[in-house]
Structures are given as structure tokens and as C-alpha cells.
Coordinates of C-alpha atoms in Angstrom, one line a residue:
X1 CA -167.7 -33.4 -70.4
X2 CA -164.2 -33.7 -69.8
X3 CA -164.1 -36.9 -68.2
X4 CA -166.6 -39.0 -70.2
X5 CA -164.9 -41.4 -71.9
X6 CA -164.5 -41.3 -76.0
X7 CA -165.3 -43.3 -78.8
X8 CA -162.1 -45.0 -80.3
X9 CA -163.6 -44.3 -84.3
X10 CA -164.1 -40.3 -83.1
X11 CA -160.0 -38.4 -82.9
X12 CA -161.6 -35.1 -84.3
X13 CA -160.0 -32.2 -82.1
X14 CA -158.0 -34.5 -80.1
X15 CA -154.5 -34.9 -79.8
X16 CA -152.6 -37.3 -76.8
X17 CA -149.6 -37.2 -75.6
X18 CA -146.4 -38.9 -77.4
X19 CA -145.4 -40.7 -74.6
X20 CA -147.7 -43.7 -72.8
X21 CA -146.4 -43.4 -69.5
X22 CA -145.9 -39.9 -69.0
X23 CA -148.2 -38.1 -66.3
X24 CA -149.0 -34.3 -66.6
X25 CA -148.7 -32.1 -62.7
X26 CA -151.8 -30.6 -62.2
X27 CA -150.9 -27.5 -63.7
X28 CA -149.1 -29.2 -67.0
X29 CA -151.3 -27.6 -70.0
X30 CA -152.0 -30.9 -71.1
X31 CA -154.9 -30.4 -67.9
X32 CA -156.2 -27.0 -68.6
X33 CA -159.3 -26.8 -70.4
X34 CA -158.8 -24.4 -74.0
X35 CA -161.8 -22.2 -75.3
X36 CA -164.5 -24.2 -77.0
X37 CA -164.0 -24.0 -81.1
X38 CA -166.6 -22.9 -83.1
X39 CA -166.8 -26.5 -85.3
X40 CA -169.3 -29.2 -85.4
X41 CA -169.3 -32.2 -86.1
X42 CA -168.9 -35.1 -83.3
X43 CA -169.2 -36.1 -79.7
X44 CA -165.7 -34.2 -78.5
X45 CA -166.3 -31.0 -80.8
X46 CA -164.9 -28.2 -79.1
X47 CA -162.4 -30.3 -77.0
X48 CA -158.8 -29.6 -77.5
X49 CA -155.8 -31.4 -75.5
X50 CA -152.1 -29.9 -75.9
X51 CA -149.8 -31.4 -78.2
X52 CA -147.4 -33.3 -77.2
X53 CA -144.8 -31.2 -78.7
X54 CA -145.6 -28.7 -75.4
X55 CA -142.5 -28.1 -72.9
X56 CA -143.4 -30.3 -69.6
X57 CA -143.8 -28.3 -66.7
X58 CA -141.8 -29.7 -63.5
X59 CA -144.4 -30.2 -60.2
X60 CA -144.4 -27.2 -57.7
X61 CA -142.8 -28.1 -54.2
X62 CA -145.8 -27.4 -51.3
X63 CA -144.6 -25.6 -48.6
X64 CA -147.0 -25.9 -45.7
X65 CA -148.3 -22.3 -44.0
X66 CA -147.3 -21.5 -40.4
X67 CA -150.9 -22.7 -39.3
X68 CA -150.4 -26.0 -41.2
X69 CA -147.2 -26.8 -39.4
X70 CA -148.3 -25.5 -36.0
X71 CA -151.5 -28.4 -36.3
X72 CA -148.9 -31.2 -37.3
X73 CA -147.0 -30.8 -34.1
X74 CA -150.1 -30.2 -32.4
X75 CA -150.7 -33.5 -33.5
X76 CA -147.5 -35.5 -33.2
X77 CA -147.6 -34.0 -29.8
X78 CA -151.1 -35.8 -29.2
X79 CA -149.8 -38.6 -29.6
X80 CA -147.4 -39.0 -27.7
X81 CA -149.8 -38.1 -24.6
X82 CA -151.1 -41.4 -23.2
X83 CA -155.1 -42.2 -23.1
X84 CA -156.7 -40.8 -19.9
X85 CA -159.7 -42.2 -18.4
X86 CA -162.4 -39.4 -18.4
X87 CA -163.2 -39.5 -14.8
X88 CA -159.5 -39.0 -14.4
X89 CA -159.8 -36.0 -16.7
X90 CA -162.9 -34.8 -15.2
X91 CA -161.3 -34.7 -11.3
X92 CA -158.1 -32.8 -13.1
X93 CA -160.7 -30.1 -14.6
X94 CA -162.2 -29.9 -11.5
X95 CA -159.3 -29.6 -9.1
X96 CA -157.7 -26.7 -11.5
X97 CA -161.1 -24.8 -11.1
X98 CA -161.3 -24.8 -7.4
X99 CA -157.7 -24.4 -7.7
X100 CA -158.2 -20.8 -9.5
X101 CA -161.3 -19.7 -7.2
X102 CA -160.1 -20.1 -3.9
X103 CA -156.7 -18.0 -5.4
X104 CA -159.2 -15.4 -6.8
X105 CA -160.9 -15.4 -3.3
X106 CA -157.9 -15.1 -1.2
X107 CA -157.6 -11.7 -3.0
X108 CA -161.4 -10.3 -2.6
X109 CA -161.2 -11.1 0.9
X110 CA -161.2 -7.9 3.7
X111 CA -158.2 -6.4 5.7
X112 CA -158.0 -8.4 8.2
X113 CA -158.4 -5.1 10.7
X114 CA -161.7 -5.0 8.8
X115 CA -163.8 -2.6 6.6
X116 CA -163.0 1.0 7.3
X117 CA -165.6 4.0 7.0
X118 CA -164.1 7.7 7.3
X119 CA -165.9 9.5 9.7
X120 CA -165.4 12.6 8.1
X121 CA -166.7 12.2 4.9
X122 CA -168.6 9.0 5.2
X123 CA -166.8 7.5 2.7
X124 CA -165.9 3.3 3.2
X125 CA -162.5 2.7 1.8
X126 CA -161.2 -0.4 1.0
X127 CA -158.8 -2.1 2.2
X128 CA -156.2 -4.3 1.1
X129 CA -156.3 -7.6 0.3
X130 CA -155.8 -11.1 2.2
X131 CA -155.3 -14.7 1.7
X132 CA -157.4 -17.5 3.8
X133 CA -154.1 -17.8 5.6
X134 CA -154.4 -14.3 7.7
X135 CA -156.1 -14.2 10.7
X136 CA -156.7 -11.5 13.3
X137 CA -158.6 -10.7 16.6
X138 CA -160.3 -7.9 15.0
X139 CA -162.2 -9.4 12.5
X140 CA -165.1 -8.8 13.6
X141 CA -164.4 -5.1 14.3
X142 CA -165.2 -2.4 12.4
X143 CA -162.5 0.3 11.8
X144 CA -163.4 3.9 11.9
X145 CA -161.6 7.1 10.7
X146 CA -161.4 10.0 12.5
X147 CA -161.8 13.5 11.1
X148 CA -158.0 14.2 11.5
X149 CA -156.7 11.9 8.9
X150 CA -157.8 9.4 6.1
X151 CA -157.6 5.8 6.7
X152 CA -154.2 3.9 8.1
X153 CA -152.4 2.5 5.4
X154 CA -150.2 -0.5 6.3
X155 CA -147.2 -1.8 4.9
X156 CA -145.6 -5.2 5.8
X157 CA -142.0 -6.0 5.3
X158 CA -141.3 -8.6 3.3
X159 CA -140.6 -12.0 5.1
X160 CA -141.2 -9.6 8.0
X161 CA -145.0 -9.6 8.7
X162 CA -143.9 -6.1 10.6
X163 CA -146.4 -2.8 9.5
X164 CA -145.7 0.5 9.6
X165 CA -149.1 2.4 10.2
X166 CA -149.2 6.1 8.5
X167 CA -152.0 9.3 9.2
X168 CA -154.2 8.9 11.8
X169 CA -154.7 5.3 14.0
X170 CA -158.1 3.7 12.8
X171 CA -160.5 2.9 15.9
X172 CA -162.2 0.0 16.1
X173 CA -166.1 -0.4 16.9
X174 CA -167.3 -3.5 17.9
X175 CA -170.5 -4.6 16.1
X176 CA -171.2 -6.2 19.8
X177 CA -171.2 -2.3 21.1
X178 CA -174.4 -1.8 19.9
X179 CA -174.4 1.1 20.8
X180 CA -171.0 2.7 19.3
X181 CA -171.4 0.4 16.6
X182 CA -174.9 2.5 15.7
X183 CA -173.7 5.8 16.3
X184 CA -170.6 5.3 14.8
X185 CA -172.2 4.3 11.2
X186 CA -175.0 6.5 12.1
X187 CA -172.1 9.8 11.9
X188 CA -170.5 8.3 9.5
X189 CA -173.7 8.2 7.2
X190 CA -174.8 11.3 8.0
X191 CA -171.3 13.3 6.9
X192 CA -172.7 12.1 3.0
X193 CA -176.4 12.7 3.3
X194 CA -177.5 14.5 6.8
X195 CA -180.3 13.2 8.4
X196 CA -183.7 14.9 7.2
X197 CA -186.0 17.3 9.4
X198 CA -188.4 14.4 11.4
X199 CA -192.0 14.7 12.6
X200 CA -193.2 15.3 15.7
X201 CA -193.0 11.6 16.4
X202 CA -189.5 11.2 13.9
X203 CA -186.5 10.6 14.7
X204 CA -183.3 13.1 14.0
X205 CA -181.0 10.4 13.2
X206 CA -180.1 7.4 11.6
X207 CA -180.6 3.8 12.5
X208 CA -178.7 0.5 11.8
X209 CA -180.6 -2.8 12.1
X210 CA -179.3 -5.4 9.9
X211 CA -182.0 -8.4 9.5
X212 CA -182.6 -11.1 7.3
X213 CA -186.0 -12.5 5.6
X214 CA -186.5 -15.7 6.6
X215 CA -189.7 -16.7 5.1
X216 CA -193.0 -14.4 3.4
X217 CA -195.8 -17.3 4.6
X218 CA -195.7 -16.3 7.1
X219 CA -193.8 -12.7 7.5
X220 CA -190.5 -13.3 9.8
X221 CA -187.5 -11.7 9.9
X222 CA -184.6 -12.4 12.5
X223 CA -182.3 -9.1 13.3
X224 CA -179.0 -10.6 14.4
X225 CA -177.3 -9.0 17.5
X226 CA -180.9 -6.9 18.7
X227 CA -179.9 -6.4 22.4
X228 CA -176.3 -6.4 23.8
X229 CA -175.0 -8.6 26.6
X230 CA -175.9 -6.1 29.1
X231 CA -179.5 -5.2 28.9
X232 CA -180.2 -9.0 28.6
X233 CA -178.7 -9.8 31.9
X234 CA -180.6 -6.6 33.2
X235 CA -183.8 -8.0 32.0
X236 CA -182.9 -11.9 33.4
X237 CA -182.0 -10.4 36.8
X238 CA -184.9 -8.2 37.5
X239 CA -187.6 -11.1 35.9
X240 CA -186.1 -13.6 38.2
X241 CA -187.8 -12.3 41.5
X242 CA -191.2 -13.1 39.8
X243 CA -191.4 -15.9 37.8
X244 CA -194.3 -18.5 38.4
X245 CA -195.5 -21.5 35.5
X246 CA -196.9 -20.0 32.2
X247 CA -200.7 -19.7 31.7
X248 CA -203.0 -20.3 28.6
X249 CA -205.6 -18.4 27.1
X250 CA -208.7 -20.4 27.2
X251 CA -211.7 -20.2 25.0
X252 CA -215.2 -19.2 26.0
X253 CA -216.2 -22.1 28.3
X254 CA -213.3 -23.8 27.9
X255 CA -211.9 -25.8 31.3
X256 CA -208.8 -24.4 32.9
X257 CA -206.2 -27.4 33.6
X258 CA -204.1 -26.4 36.7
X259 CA -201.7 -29.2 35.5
X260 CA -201.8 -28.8 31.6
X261 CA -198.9 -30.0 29.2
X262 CA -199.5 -27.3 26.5
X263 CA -196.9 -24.9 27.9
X264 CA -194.8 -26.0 30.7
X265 CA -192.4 -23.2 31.0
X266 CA -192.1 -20.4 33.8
X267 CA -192.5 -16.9 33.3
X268 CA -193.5 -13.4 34.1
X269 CA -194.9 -10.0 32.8
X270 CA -193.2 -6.7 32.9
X271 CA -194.0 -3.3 32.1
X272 CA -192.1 -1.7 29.2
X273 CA -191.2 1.0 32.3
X274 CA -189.8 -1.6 34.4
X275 CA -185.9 -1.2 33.4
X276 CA -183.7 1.6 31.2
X277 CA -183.1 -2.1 29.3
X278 CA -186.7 -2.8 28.3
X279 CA -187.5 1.2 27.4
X280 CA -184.5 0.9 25.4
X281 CA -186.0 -2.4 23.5
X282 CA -189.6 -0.4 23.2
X283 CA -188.3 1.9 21.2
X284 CA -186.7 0.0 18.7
X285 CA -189.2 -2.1 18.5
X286 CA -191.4 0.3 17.7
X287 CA -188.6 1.3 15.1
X288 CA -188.4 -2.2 13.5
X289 CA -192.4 -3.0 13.5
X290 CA -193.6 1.2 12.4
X291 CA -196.2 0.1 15.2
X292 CA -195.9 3.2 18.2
X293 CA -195.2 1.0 21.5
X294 CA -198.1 1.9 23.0
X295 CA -199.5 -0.8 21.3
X296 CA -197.7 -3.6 22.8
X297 CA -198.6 -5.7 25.8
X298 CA -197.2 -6.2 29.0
X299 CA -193.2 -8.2 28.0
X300 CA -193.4 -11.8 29.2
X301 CA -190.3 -13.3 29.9
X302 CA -190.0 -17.2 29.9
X303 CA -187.0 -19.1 30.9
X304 CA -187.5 -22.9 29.6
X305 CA -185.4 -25.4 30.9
X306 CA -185.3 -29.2 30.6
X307 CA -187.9 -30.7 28.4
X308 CA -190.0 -27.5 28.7
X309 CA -191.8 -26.4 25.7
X310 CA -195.3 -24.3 23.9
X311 CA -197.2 -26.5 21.8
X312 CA -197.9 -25.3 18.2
X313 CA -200.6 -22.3 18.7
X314 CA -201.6 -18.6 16.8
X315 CA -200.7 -16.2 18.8
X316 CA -203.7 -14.3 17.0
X317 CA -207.1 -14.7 19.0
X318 CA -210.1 -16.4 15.7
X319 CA -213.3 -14.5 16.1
X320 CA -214.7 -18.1 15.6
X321 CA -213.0 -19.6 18.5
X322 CA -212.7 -16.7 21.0
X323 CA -215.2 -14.4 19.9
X324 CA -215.4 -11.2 18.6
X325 CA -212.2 -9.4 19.5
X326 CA -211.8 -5.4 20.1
X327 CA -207.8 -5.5 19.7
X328 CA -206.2 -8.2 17.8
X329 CA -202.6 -9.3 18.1
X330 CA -201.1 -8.8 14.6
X331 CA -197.2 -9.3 15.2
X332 CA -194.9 -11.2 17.9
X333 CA -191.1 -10.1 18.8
X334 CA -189.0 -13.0 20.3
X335 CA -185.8 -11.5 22.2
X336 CA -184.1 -14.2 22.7
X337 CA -182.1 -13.4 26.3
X338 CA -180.1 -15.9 26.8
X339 CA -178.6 -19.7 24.9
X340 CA -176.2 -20.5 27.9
X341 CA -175.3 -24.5 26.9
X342 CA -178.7 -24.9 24.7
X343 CA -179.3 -28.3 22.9
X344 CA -183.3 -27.9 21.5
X345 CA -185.8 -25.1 22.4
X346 CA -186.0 -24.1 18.8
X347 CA -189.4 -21.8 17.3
X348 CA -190.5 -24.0 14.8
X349 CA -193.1 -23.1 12.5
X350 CA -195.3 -26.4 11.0
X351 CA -197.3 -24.7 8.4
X352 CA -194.4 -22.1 6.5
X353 CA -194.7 -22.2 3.3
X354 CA -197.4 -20.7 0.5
X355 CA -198.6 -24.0 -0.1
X356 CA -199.3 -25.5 3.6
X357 CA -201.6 -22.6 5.1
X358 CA -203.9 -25.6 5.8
X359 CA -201.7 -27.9 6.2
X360 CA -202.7 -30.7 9.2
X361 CA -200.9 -31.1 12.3
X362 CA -200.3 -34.5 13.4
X363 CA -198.6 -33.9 16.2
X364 CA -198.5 -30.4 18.0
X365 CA -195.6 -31.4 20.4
X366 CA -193.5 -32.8 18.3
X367 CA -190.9 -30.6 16.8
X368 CA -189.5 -33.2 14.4
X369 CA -193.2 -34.6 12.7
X370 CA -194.9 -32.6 10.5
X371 CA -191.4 -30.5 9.2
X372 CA -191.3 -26.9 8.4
X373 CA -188.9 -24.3 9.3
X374 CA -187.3 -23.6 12.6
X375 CA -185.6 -20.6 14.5
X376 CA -182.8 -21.9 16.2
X377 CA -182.5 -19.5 19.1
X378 CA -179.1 -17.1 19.5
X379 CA -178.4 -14.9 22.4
X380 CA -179.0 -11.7 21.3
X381 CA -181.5 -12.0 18.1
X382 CA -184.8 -10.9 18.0
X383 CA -187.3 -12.6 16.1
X384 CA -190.3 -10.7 14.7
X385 CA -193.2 -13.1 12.4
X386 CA -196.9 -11.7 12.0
X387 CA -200.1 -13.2 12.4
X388 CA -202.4 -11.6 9.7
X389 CA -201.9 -10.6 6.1
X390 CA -201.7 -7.1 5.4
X391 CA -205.0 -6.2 5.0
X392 CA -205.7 -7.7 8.5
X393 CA -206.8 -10.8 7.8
X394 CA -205.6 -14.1 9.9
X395 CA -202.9 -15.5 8.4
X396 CA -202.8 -19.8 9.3
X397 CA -198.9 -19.9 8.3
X398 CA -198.3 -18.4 11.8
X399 CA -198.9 -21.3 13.4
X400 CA -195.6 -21.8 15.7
X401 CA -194.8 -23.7 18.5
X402 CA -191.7 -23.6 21.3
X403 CA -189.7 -27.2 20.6
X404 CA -188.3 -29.1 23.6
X405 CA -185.1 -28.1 25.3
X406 CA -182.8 -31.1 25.4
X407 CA -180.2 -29.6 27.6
X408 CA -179.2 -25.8 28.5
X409 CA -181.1 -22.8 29.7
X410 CA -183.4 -20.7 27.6
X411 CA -184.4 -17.1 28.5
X412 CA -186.8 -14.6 25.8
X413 CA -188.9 -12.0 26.0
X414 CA -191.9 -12.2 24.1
X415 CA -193.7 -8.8 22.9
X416 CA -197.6 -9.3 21.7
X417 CA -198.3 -6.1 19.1
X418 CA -202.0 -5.7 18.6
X419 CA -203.7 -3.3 15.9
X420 CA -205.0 -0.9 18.4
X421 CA -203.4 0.9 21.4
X422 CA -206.1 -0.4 24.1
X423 CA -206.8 -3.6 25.3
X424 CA -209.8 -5.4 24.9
X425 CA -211.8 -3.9 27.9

């Protein structure tokens, strides 16, 4: 009850000051509070102010703490800084962020001889790093140790850009060498953890087949660089001699259209004996699909040229439509042969997607109505999509079709995979 105010006719217990202008500092006595007497008798019982005959107590100085003087220049130095508009301020924050990735990057980034994997121990060691500056005609190459030495070290004098190359030279595999490329990683992986003992129908070593999943309604994956430069052209030259226009399968009844618009392309069918080439892409086929070869069909190889194209179709024969079927095709491999100068041609495939497995076609020509997702071919990839579910049944999002070629030259070879080894007799 210290600040309620008193009654002039009450002065028991209290005593003022002498003089009417003096002040007390905060921590005069005059302000500190005395224990409560043990009297009675009025409203300010048991409040006692010093005397005025106390000895005044000069005010403290303040000093202010390190963090109080570090937040006043903070703030004088605020103020000095002139407003900025907060787009302004947003493009700065921006600009130093991109800024501090693209430094951060230019670290993470390869050698430019690329990665290296030690032969001997199958170990990949890194190497050092780069800025988005460096460039080099091995990039894409793959460097290999031998089992005489670790990996080359390299060491460039300053302002100098010369290297001085140490231990054993690193050799470089082109991923394009399909072949070396395989066998090379294959070694190298099989230094750490040798290959297992196979089956009678295993294999005794490793295989590398990079792909990428490009949609689960339906199935299809695309393995980049399938088939080297070589066997292509093999396969190109020797289907040449007996190419004549594509066909259709035609249902029960159903009139056959010598002049028919569906597929206009040209083609033929080879034996997967024909050429080392197409033995070679049997068996890793067989590899990429766990489906023995024997039950693929016959290869046909198209070549599709201006404004040639396939109509949206299933490459899986419906019960309903074509009767009851004794082998069904469950899985397609596109090799794509050849892109020489290609402008269109793309797979496209109308209904992918888990939602549009019934989806209506409005126009089955047409690569650009209807949308979904499309291939664009590359020399070199082969394409593998299937036409069922797992447990066999027909699977609608497999619906695909072979776009129009605009300008260019396209070459594949298709493989059919059916669920059993013989055809329907």
C-alpha cells in the first residue's frame, strides 16, 4: 500500500523529508520499504519513511554491458542504411544463393578425365575436383586402373594448366564400347565380390545395363546406349535386301485393305540367327526381360520415312476381339537403329497413366490430340513396355502408337515376347 495516497489528519509513523524539492535516487533509503511495526492504530500503521536527517546517497553512473553497446551501433548503423524496396531485397537474397550453389557445385563436379575404378581391387576413387569452366574430350570416358598401380594423380602448375601424371597411366573405356565398357566394370566388380556359381542356364559373369523407369501404367523402361554403332548398321545393311510395306493383323472376318493408312511404313522379318548382331541382342534381351529367347518372334525391322507412321494399337491380341489365343504377346523391345536427321517418329503412349486405362481416343493418328507420354527415339536405346499386368492380365495403358516422321530417317527393330515358347499353331 505504498502508493495510496494518505489522509492529511493521519502523520502516525510517518516522517518526510526536510526539504520540498529534493528527490531521492532509486536506491536513497528514503525508497526502501522498513519491516512492518507491530502498532495499530491507523490507515499507514506499519509504514515508516527515513528521516530526513539520513545522509543522501549520490545516483550510480550506468555503464552499459558489451551486448548493450554492440545493439546501439547495430542500430545507429541501421540507420544510416537507406530504405530498400523488398523486391530489390528479394533479387539480392536470391542472386547471393545461386551465387553460393553454383561455387559449391563447381567443387562436387568429376575430374574432368572422369570417374576412375581400380581394376585391381574394384575400388572407384575419386577424383579431384572441377569448376564449370574445365572442359575435356574425355568426359564421357571412363578411366580404368590397371593392376600395376593405383590411380594417376595429377598435379597442375599454377598459372600453368601443365600436369604431371604419377604411378600407372589410367585407360580410358568408352561407355560407346559397349563392349569394353561391360567387361571392363564387369572385372572391376568382380575383384570385390566374384561372380557366384550360375545354373545351367546362368551366367558366370557380371552385366551392366543402365535403364531408367519411365512410367509403371504401363511398365516401360528405356536402356540408354543398348546396341553400339556397329551391330546397328549390321542389322540396317542386311534388312535392306528385303524390305516390302508393313502388314496388319486383322481380326476374325475382318477385310484386308491392300492400301490401308493404319501403318504405312516398310519392313521385314529376321531370324534371331540371321547376324552375330541380332544373336548378340537375343541374348541380352533375354537378360533385360528374364524371358529365355526362345520365346520371342521373328525381329521386324521398320524403317519409317516421311510422314510414315502406326496408328495407336495393343500389341497384345483381346480374346474378345481375336479369339482365344494359345501364346500371348506380353512384352515389346523397340531397338531403335538409327535417328539420322529425325524431326517426329516419336512412340507415344495415349492412355499412360493409372488413371486413363480407359481413357477414349479421339484421334488414333494424331500424336499431338489426346496427350500422354512419348519416347523420343535415340540411336542406340532400346525401349521395353509390357502389355499385361503381372498376373497376365491385359493391361489397356499399353496402348501406343508410332507418331509421324516430319523429316529424317527412322530405323528399329521390334521384338514381340509372348508367354510361351511356341506359336500359336
Amino acid at each position: 500500500m505504498v502508493d495510496q495516497a494518505v489522509p492529511h489528519a493521519h502523520h502516525l509513523g510517518l516522517h518526510h523529508v526536510s526539504h520540498p524539492h529534493f528527490v531521492a535516487p532509486p536506491t536513497h533509503p528514503a525508497n526502501q520499504l522498513q519491516p512492518a511495526a507491530a502498532t495499530t492504530g491507523g490507515p499507514n500503521v506499519g509504514i515508516n519513511v527515513a528521516p530526513s536527517t539520513a545522509p543522501a546517497v549520490p545516483a550510480v553512473a550506468h555503464h552499459p554491458t558489451v551486448m548493450e553497446r554492440a545493439a546501439l551501433r547495430a542500430s545507429r548503423t541501421l540507420r544510416r542504411i537507406p530504405n530498400i524496396p523488398g523486391l530489390l531485397a528479394l533479387a539480392l537474397c536470391s542472386v547471393a544463393f545461386w551465387a553460393g550453389r553454383i561455387s559449391l557445385t563447381g567443387m562436387l563436379l568429376p575430374e574432368p578425365s572422369g570417374p576412375v575404378i581400380n581394376t585391381a581391387s574394384g575400388v572407384m576413387v575419386t577424383g579431384r575436383g572441377r569448376t564449370l569452366q574445365e572442359k575435356s574430350a574425355t568426359n564421357s570416358a571412363v578411366r580404368l586402373v590397371g593392376n600395376g598401380g593405383d590411380a594417376a594423380t595429377k598435379s597442375g602448375a599454377a598459372g600453368s594448366g601443365a600436369t604431371a601424371v604419377s604411378n600407372t597411366a589410367a585407360a580410358l573405356v568408352d561407355p560407346y564400347d559397349i563392349d569394353t565398357f561391360e567387361k571392363a566394370v564387369s572385372d572391376a566388380l568382380a575383384k570385390v565380390k566374384p561372380p557366384m556359381t550360375p545354373g545351367d542356364s546362368g551366367e558366370a559373369f557380371y552385366r551392366t545395363i543402365p535403364f531408367q523407369i519411365l512410367s509403371l501404367y504401363p511398365r516401360i523402361k528405356v536402356f540408354p546406349n543398348f546396341v553400339d554403332k556397329a551391330r546397328r548398321e549390321e542389322i540396317i545393311a542386311l534388312a535392306s535386301k528385303f524390305m516390302y510395306p508393313s502388314g496388319l493383323a486383322y481380326r476374325p472376318g475382318e477385310k484386308v485393305e491392300s492400301e490401308q493408312q493404319v501403318r504405312t511404313s516398310k519392313g521385314t522379318f529376321l531370324g534371331g540367327d540371321s547376324s552375330p548382331a541380332l544373336m548378340w541382342l537375343e541374348a541380352k534381351i533375354a537378360a533385360i526381360t528374364d524371358i529365355p529367347r526362345q520365346n520371342g518372334e521373328f525381329w521386324n525391322i521398320l524403317n519409317y520415312k516421311h510422314t510414315q507412321h502406326y496408328d495407336s494399337h495393343m500389341d497384345s491380341f483381346d480374346p474378345k476381339e481375336y479369339g482365344q489365343q494359345y501364346s500371348q504377346r506380353i512384352a515389346t523391345v523397340i531397338v531403335v537403329l538409327s535417328d539420322d536427321g529425325l524431326v517426329g517418329g516419336e512412340t507415344v503412349f495415349k492412355r499412360e497413366g493409372k488413371a486413363n486405362v480407359d481413357k477414349p481416343i479421339t484421334n488414333w493418328t494424331d500424336c499431338d490430340a489426346d496427350g500422354g507420354l512419348r519416347y523420343k527415339p535415340r540411336a542406340g536405346d532400346a525401349v521395353l513396355f509390357w502389355s499385361t499386368f503381372p498376373d497376365g492380365q491385359l493391361d489397356q495403358h499399353a496402348l501406343h502408337g508410332s507418331c509421324p516422321v516430319v523429316t529424317g530417317n527412322k530405323w528399329v527393330a521390334v521384338k514381340w515376347i509372348r508367354n510361351k515358347g511356341a506359336y500359336n499353331p
